PDB file of C-alpha atoms and ligand atoms in Angstrom:
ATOM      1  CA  UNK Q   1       0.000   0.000   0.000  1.00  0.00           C
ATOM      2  CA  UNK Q   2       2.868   2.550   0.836  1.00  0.00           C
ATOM      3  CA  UNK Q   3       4.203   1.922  -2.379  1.00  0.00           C
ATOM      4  CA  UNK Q   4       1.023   2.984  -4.414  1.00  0.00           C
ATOM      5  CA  UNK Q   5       0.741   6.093  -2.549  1.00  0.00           C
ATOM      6  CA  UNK Q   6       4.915   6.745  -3.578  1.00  0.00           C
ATOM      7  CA  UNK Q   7       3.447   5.575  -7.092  1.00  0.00           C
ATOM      8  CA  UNK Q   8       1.121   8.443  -7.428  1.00  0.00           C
ATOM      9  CA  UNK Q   9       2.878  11.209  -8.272  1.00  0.00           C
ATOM     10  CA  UNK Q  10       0.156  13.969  -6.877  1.00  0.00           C
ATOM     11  CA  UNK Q  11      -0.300  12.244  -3.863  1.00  0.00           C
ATOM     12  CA  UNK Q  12       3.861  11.648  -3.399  1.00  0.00           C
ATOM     13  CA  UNK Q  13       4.149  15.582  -4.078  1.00  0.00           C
ATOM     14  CA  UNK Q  14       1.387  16.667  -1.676  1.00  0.00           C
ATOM     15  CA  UNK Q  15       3.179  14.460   0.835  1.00  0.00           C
ATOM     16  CA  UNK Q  16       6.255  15.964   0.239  1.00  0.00           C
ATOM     17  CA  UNK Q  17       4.572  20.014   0.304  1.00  0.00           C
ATOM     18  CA  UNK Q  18       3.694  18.656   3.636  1.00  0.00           C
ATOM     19  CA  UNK Q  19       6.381  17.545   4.875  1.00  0.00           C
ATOM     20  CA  UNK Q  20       8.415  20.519   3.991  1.00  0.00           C
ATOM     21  CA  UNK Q  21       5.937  22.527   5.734  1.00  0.00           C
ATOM     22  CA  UNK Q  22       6.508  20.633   8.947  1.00  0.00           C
ATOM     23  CA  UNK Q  23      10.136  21.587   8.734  1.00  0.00           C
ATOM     24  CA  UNK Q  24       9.073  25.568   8.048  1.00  0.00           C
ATOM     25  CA  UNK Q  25       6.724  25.570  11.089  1.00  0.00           C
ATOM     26  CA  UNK Q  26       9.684  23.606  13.439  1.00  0.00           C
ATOM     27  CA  UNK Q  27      12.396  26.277  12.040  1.00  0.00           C
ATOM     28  CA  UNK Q  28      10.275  29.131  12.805  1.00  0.00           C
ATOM     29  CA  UNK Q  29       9.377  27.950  16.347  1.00  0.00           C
ATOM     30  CA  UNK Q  30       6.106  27.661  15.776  1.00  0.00           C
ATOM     31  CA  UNK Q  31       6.144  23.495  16.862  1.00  0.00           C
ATOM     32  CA  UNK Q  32       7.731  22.615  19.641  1.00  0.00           C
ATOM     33  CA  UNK Q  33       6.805  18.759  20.953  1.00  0.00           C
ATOM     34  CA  UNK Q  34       3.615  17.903  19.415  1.00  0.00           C
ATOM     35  CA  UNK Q  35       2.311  21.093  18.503  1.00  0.00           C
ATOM     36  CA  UNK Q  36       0.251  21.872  15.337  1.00  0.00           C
ATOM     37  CA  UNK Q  37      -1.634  19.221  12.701  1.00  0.00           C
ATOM     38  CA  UNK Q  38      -2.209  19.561   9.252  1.00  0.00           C
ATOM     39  CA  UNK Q  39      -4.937  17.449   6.894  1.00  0.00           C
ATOM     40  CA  UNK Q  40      -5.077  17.949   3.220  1.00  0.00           C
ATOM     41  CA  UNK Q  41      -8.148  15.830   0.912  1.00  0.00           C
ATOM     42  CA  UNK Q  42      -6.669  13.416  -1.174  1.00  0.00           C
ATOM     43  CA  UNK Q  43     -10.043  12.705  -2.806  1.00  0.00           C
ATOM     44  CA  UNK Q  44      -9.442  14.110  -6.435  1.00  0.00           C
ATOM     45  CA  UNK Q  45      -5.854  12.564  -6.770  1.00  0.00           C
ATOM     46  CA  UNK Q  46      -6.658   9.140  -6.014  1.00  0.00           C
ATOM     47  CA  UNK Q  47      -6.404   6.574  -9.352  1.00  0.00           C
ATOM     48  CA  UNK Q  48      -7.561   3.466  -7.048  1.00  0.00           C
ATOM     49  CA  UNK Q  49     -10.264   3.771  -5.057  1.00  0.00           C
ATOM     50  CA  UNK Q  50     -11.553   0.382  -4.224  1.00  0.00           C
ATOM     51  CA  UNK Q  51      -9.384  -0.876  -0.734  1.00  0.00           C
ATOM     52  CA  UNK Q  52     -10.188  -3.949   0.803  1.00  0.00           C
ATOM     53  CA  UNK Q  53     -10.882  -1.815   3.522  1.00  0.00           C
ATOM     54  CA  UNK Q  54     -11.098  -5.656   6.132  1.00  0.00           C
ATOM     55  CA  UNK Q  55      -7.654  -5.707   6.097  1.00  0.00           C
ATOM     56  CA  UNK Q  56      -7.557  -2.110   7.311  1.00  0.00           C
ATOM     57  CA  UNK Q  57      -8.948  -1.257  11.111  1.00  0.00           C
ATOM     58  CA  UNK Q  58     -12.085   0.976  11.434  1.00  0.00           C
ATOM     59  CA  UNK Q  59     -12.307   3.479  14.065  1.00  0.00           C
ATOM     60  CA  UNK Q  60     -15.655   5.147  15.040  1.00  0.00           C
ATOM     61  CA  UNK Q  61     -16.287   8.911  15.291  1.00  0.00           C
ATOM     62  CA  UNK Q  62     -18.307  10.641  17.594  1.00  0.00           C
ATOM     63  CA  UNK Q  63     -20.108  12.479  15.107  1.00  0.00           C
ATOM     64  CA  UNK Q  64     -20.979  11.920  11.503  1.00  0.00           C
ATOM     65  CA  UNK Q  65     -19.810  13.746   8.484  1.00  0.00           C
ATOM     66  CA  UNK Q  66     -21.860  12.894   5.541  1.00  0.00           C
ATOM     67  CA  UNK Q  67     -20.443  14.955   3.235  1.00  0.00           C
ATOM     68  CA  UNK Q  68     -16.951  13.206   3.614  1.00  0.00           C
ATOM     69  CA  UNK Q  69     -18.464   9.488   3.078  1.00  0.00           C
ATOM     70  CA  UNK Q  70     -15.902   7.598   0.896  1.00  0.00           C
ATOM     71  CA  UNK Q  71     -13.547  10.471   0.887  1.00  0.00           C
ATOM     72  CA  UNK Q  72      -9.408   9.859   1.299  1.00  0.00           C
ATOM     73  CA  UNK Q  73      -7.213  12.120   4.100  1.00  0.00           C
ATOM     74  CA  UNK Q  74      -3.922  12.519   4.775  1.00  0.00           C
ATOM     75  CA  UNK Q  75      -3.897  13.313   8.452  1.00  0.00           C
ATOM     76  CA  UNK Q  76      -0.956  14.145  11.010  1.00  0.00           C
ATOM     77  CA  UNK Q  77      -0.694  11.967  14.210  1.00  0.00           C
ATOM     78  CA  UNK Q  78      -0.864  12.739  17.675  1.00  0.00           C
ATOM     79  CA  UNK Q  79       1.692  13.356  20.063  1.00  0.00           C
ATOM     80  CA  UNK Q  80       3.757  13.372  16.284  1.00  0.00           C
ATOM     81  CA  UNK Q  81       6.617  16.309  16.289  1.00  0.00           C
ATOM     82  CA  UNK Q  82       6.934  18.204  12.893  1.00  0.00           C
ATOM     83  CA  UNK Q  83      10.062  17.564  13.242  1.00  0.00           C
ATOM     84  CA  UNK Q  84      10.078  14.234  12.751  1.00  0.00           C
ATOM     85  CA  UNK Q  85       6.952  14.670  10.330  1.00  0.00           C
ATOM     86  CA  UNK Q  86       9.622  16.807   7.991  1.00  0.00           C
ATOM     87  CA  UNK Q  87      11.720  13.495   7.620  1.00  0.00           C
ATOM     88  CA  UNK Q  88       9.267  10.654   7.898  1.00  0.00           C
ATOM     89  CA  UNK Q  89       5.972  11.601   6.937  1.00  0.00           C
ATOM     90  CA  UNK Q  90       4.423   8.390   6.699  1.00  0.00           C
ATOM     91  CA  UNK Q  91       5.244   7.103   9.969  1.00  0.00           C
ATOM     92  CA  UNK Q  92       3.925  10.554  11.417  1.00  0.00           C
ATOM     93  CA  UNK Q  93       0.812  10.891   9.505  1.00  0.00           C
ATOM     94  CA  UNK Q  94      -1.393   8.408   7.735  1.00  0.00           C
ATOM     95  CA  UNK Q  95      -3.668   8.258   4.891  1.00  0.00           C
ATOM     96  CA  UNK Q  96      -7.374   7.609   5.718  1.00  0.00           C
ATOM     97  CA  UNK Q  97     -10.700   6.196   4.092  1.00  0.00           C
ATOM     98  CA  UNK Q  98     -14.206   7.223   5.493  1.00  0.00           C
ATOM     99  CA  UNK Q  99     -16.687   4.876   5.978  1.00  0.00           C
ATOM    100  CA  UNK Q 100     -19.528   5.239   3.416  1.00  0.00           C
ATOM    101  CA  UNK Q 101     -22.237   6.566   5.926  1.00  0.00           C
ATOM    102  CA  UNK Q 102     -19.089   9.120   7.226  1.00  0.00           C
ATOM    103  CA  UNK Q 103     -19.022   8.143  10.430  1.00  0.00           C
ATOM    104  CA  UNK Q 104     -15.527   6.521  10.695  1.00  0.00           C
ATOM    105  CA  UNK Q 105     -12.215   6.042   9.022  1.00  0.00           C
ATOM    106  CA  UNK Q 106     -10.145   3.207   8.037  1.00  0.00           C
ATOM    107  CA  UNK Q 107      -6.355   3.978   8.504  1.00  0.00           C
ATOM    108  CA  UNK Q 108      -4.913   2.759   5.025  1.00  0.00           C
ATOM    109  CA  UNK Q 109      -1.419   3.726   4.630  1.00  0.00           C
ATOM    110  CA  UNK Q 110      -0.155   1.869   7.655  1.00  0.00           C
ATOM    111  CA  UNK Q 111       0.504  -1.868   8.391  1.00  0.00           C
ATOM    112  CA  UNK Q 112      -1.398  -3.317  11.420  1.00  0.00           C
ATOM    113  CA  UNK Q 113       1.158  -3.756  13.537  1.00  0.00           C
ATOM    114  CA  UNK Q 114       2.345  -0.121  13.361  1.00  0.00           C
ATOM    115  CA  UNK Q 115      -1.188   0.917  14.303  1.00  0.00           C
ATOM    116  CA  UNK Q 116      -1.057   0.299  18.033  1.00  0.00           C
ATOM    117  CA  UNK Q 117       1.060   3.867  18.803  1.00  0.00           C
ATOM    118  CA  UNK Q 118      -0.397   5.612  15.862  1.00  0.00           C
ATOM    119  CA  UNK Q 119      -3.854   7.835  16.107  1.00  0.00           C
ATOM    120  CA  UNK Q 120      -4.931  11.414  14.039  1.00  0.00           C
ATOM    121  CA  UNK Q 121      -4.366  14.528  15.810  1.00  0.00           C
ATOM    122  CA  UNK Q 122      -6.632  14.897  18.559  1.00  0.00           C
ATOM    123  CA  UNK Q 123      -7.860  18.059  16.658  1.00  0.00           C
ATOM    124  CA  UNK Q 124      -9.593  15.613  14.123  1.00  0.00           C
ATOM    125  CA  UNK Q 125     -12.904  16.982  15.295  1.00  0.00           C
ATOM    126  CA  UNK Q 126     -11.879  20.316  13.826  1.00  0.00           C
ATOM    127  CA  UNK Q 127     -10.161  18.800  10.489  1.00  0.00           C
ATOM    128  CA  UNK Q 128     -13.003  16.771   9.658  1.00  0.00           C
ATOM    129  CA  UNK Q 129     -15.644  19.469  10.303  1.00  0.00           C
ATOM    130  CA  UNK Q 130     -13.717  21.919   8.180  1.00  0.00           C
ATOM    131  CA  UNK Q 131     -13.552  19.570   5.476  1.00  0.00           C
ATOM    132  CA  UNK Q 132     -16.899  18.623   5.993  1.00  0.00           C
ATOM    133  CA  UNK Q 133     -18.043  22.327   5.487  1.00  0.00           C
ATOM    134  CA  UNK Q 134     -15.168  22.610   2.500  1.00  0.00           C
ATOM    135  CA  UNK Q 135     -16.383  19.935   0.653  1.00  0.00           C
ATOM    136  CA  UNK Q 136     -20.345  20.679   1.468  1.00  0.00           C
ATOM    137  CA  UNK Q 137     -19.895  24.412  -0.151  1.00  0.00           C
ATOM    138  CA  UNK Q 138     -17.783  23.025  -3.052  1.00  0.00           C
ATOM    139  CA  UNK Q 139     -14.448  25.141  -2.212  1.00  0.00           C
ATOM    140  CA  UNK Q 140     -11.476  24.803  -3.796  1.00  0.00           C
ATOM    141  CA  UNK Q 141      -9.451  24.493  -0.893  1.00  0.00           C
ATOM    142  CA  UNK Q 142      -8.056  21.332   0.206  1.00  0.00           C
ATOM    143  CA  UNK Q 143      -5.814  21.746   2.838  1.00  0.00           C
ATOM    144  CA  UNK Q 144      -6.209  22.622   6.648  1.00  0.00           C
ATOM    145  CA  UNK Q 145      -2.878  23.463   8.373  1.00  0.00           C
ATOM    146  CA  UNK Q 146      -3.112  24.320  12.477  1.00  0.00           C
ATOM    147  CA  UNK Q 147      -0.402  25.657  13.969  1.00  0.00           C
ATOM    148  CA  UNK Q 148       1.150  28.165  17.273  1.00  0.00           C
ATOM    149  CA  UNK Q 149       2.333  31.405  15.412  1.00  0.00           C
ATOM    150  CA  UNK Q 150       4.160  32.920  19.116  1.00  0.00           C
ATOM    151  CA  UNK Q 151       3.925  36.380  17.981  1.00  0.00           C
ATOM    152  CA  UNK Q 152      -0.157  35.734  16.827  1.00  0.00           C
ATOM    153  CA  UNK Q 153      -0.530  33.625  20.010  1.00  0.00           C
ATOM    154  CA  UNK Q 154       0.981  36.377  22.334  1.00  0.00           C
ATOM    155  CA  UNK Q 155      -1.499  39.108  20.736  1.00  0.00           C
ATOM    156  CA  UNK Q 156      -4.740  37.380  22.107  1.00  0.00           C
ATOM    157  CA  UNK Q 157      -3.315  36.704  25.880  1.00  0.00           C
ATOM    158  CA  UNK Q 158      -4.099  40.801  25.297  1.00  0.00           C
ATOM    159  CA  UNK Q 159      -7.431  41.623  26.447  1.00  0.00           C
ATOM    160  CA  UNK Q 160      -8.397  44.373  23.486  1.00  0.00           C
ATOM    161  CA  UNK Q 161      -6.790  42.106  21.129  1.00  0.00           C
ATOM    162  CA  UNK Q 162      -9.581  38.931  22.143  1.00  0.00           C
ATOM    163  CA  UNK Q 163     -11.923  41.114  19.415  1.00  0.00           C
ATOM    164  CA  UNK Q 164     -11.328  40.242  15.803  1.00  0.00           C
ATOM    165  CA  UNK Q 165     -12.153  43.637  15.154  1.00  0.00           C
ATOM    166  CA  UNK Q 166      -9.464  45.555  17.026  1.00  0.00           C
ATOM    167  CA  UNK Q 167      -7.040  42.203  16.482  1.00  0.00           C
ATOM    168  CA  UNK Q 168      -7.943  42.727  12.638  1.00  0.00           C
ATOM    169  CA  UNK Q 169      -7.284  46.622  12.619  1.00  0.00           C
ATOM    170  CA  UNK Q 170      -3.910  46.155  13.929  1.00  0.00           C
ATOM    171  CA  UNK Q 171      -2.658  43.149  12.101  1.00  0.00           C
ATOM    172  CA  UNK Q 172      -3.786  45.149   8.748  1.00  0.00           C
ATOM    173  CA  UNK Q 173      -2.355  47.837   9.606  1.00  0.00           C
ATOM    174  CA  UNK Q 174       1.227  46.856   9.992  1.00  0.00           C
ATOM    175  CA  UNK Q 175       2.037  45.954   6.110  1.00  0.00           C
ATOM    176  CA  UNK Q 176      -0.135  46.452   3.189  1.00  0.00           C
ATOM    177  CA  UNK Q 177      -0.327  42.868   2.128  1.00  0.00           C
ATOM    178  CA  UNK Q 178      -1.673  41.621   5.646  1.00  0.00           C
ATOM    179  CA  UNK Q 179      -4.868  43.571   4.004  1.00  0.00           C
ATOM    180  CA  UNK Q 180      -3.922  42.573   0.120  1.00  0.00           C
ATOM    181  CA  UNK Q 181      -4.094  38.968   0.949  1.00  0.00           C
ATOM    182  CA  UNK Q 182      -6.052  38.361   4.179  1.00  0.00           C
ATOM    183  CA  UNK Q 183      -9.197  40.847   3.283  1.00  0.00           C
ATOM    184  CA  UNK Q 184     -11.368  39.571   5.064  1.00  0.00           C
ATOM    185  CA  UNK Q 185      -9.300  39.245   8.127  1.00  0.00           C
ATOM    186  CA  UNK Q 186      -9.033  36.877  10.741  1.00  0.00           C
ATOM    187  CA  UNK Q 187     -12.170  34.827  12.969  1.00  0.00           C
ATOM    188  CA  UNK Q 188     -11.611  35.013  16.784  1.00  0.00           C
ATOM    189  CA  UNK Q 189     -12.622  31.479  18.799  1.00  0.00           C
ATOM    190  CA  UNK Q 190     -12.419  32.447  22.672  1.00  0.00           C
ATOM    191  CA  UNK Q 191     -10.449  30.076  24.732  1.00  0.00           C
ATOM    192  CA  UNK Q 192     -11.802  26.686  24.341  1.00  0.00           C
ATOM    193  CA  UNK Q 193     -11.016  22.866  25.313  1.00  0.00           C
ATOM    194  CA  UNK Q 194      -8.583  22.041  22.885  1.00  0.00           C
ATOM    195  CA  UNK Q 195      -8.982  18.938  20.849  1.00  0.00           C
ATOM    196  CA  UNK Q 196     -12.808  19.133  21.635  1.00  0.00           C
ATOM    197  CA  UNK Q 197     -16.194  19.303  19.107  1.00  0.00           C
ATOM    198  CA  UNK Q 198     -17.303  22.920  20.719  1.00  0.00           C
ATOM    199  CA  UNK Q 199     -13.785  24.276  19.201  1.00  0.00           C
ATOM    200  CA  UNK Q 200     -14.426  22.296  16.341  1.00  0.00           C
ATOM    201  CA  UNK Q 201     -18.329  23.756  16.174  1.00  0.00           C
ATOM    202  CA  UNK Q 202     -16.590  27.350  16.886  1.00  0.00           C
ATOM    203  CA  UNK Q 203     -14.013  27.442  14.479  1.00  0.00           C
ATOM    204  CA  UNK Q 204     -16.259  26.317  11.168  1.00  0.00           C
ATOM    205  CA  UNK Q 205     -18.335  29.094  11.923  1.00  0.00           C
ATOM    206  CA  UNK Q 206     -15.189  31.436  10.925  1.00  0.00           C
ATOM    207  CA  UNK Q 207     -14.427  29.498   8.123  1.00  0.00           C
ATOM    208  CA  UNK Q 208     -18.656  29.741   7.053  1.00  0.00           C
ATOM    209  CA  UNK Q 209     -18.854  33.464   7.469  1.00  0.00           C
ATOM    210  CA  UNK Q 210     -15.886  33.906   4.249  1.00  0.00           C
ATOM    211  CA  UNK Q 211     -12.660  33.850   6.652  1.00  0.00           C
ATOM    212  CA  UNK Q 212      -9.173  31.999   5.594  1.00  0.00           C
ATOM    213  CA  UNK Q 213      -8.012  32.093   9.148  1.00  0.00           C
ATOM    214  CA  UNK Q 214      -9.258  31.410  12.553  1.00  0.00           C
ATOM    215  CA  UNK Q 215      -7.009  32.580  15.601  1.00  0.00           C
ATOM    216  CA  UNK Q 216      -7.994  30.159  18.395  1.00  0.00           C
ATOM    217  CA  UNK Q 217      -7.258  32.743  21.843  1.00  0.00           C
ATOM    218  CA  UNK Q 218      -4.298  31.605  23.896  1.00  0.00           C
ATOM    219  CA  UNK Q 219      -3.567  28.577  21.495  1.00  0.00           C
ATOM    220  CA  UNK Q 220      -2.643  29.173  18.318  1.00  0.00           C
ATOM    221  CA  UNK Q 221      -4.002  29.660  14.302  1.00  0.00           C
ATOM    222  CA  UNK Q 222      -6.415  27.466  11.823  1.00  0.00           C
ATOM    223  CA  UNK Q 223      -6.077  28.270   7.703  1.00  0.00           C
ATOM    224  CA  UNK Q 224      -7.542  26.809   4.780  1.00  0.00           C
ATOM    225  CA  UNK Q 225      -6.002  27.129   1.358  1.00  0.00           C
ATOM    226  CA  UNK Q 226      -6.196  24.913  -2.257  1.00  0.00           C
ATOM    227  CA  UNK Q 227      -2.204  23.533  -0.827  1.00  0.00           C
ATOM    228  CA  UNK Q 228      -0.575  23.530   2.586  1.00  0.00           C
ATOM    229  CA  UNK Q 229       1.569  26.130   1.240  1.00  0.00           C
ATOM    230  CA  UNK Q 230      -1.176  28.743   0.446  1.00  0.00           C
ATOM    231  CA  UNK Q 231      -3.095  27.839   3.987  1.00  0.00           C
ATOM    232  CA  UNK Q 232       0.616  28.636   5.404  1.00  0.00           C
ATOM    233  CA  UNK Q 233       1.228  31.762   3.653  1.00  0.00           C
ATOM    234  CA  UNK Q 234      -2.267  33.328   5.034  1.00  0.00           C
ATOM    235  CA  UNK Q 235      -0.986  32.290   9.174  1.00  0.00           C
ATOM    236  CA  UNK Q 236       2.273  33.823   8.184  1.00  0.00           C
ATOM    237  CA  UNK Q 237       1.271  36.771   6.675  1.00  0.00           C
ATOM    238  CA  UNK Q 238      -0.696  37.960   9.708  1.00  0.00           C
ATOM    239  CA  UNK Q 239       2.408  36.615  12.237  1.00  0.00           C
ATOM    240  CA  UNK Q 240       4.468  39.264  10.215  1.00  0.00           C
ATOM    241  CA  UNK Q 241       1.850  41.832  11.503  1.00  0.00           C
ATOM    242  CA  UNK Q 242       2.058  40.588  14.804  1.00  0.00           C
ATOM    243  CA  UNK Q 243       5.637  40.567  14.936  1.00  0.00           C
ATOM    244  CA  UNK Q 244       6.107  44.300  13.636  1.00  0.00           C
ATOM    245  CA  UNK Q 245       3.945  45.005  16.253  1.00  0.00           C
ATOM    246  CA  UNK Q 246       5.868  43.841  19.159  1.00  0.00           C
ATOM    247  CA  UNK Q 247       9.013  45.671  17.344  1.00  0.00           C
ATOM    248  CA  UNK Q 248       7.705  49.034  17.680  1.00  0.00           C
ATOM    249  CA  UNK Q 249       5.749  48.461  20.755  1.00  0.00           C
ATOM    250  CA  UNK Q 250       9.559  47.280  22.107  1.00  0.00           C
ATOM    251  CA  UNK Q 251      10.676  50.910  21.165  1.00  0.00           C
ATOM    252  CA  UNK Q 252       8.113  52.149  23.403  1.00  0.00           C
ATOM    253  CA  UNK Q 253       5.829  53.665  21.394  1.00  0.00           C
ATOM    254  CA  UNK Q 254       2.674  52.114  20.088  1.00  0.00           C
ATOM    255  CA  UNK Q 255       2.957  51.706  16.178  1.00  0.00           C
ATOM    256  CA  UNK Q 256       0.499  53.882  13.952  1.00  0.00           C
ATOM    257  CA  UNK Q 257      -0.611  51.577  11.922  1.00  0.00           C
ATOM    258  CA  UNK Q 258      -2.166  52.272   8.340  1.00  0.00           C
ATOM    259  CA  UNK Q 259      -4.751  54.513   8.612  1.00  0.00           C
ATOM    260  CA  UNK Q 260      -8.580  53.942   7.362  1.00  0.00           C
ATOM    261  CA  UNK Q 261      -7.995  56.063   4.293  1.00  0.00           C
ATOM    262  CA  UNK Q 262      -4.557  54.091   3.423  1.00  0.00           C
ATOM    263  CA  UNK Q 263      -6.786  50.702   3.663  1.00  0.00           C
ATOM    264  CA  UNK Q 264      -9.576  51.772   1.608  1.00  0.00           C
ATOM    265  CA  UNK Q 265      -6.753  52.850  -0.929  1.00  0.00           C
ATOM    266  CA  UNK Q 266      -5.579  49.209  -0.859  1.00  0.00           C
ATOM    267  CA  UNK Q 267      -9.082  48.226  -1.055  1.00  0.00           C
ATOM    268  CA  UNK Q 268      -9.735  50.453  -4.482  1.00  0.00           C
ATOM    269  CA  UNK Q 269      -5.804  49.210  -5.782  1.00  0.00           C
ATOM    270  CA  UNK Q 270      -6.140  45.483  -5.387  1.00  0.00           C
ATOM    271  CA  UNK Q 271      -9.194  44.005  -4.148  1.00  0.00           C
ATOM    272  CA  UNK Q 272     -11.831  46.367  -6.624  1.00  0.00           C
ATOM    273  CA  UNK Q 273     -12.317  44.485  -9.968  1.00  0.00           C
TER     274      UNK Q 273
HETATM  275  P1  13P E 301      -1.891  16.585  18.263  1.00  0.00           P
HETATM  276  O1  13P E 301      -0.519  16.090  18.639  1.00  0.00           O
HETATM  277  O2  13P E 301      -2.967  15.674  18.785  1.00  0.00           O
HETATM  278  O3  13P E 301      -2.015  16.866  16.803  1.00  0.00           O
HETATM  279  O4  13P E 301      -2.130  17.950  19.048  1.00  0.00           O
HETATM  280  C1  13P E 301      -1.273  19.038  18.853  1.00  0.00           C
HETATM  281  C2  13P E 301      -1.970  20.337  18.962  1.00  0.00           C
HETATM  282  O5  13P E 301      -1.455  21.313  18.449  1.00  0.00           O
HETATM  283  C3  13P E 301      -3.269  20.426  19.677  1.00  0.00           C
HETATM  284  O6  13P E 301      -3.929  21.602  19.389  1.00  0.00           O
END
């Protein structure tokens, strides 16, 4: 089985994008131990599609996704380090099948015996009702990366930054392309249970209402984006923000940001067509 997923050359690249990601996210300190999980729907790249899915264990959800019956996941594993993902990212992730009624997966990519240390992330809730919505509105977007930006993280343990208004505001106004290329700014989930379905049940609303990132308070950032790359590039666009934030506010002085009439310039430059 490993071999056929090394055979298909989408699926081997999209393995690859992810694994190089891993090592991006450990090298900017954004994953020490464990931290952060990534998913990505295999679905459309799959050439073989029937599995003799006895040979492969079945594991029961809580919940039931019914958009995602049949579908095909690459998913990160718990208690996995990125680290480790960035070298070997089929023993630290797996590929899985969903049942037909969408209410379990088979694990597919990995020999039994392999299976008894291995689970998904325990953010699967999250993953699989993001996809769930993803696939239900017919978005391109395939990937789901999670992950602890420090600077983003460190900007909601302050109190008039737990609004995604005034968190919003300030990350656009730090650099024009935090506005060019996150327009519609970034959902705020208050501090929840990690790992549980009411963060899960938060977070899709963000991703519902139009938004490419959800900032999870004291804990860390959700994207979406057609490749891991692009779902990457929208978490570290806004850490950026963050970052030249903390610069200036290290000189003393609270930074100026862009101004209302600077943003609606950007708005009338780039996002008017
Ligand atoms: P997992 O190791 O279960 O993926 O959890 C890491 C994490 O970042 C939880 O939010």
């Amino acid at each position: 089985m490993k071999e056929f997923f090394q055979e298909n050359k989408k699926i081997a690249k999209t393995i690859t994008e992810v694994a190089d990601l891993a090592n991006y996210l450990w090298q900017k300190g954004w994953a020490e131990r464990n931290a952060g999980n990534i998913s990505v729907n295999l679905t459309e790249m799959m050439t073989e599609t029937q599995f003799e899915l006895e040979h492969y264990p079945m594991f029961q959800l809580e919940r039931s996704y019914e958009a995602l019956a049949d579908l095909f996941f690459f998913v990160t594993g718990t208690g996995k380090r990125m680290r480790d993902l960035a070298i070997n990212p089929m023993k630290n992730a797996c590929i899985i099948k969903m049942n037909k009624k969408g209410n379990a997966y088979h694990i597919i990519s990995m020999k039994k015996r392999n299976l008894y240390n291995f689970r998904p992330t325990s953010e699967l809730p999250t993953h699989l009702a993001v996809h769930n919505m993803l696939v239900s509105s017919g978005s391109k977007n395939k990937a789901v990366v999670h992950t602890r930006p420090n600077e983003l993280v460190a900007m909601t343990q302050i109190p008039k930054f737990q609004t995604a208004e005034m968190l919003n505001k300030t990350l656009w106004g730090m650099h024009p392309e935090a506005f060019v290329f996150v327009p519609r700014g970034v959902y705020m989930v208050p501090y929840i249970l990690p790992g549980s379905h009411k963060i899960a049940d938060a977070t899709i609303k963000g991703f519902e209402n139009g938004h490419d990132v959800v900032i999870w308070e004291k804990h860390g950032a959700f994207a979406v984006g057609e490749t891991v790359s692009d779902a990457f590039d929208m978490i570290d666009i806004l850490a950026k923000s963050a970052q030249i934030w903390f610069m200036a506010m290290q000189t003393g002085n609270e930074p100026e940001g862009l101004n209302d009439e600077q943003l609606l310039e950007l708005k009338e430059a780039f996002l008017k067509k």
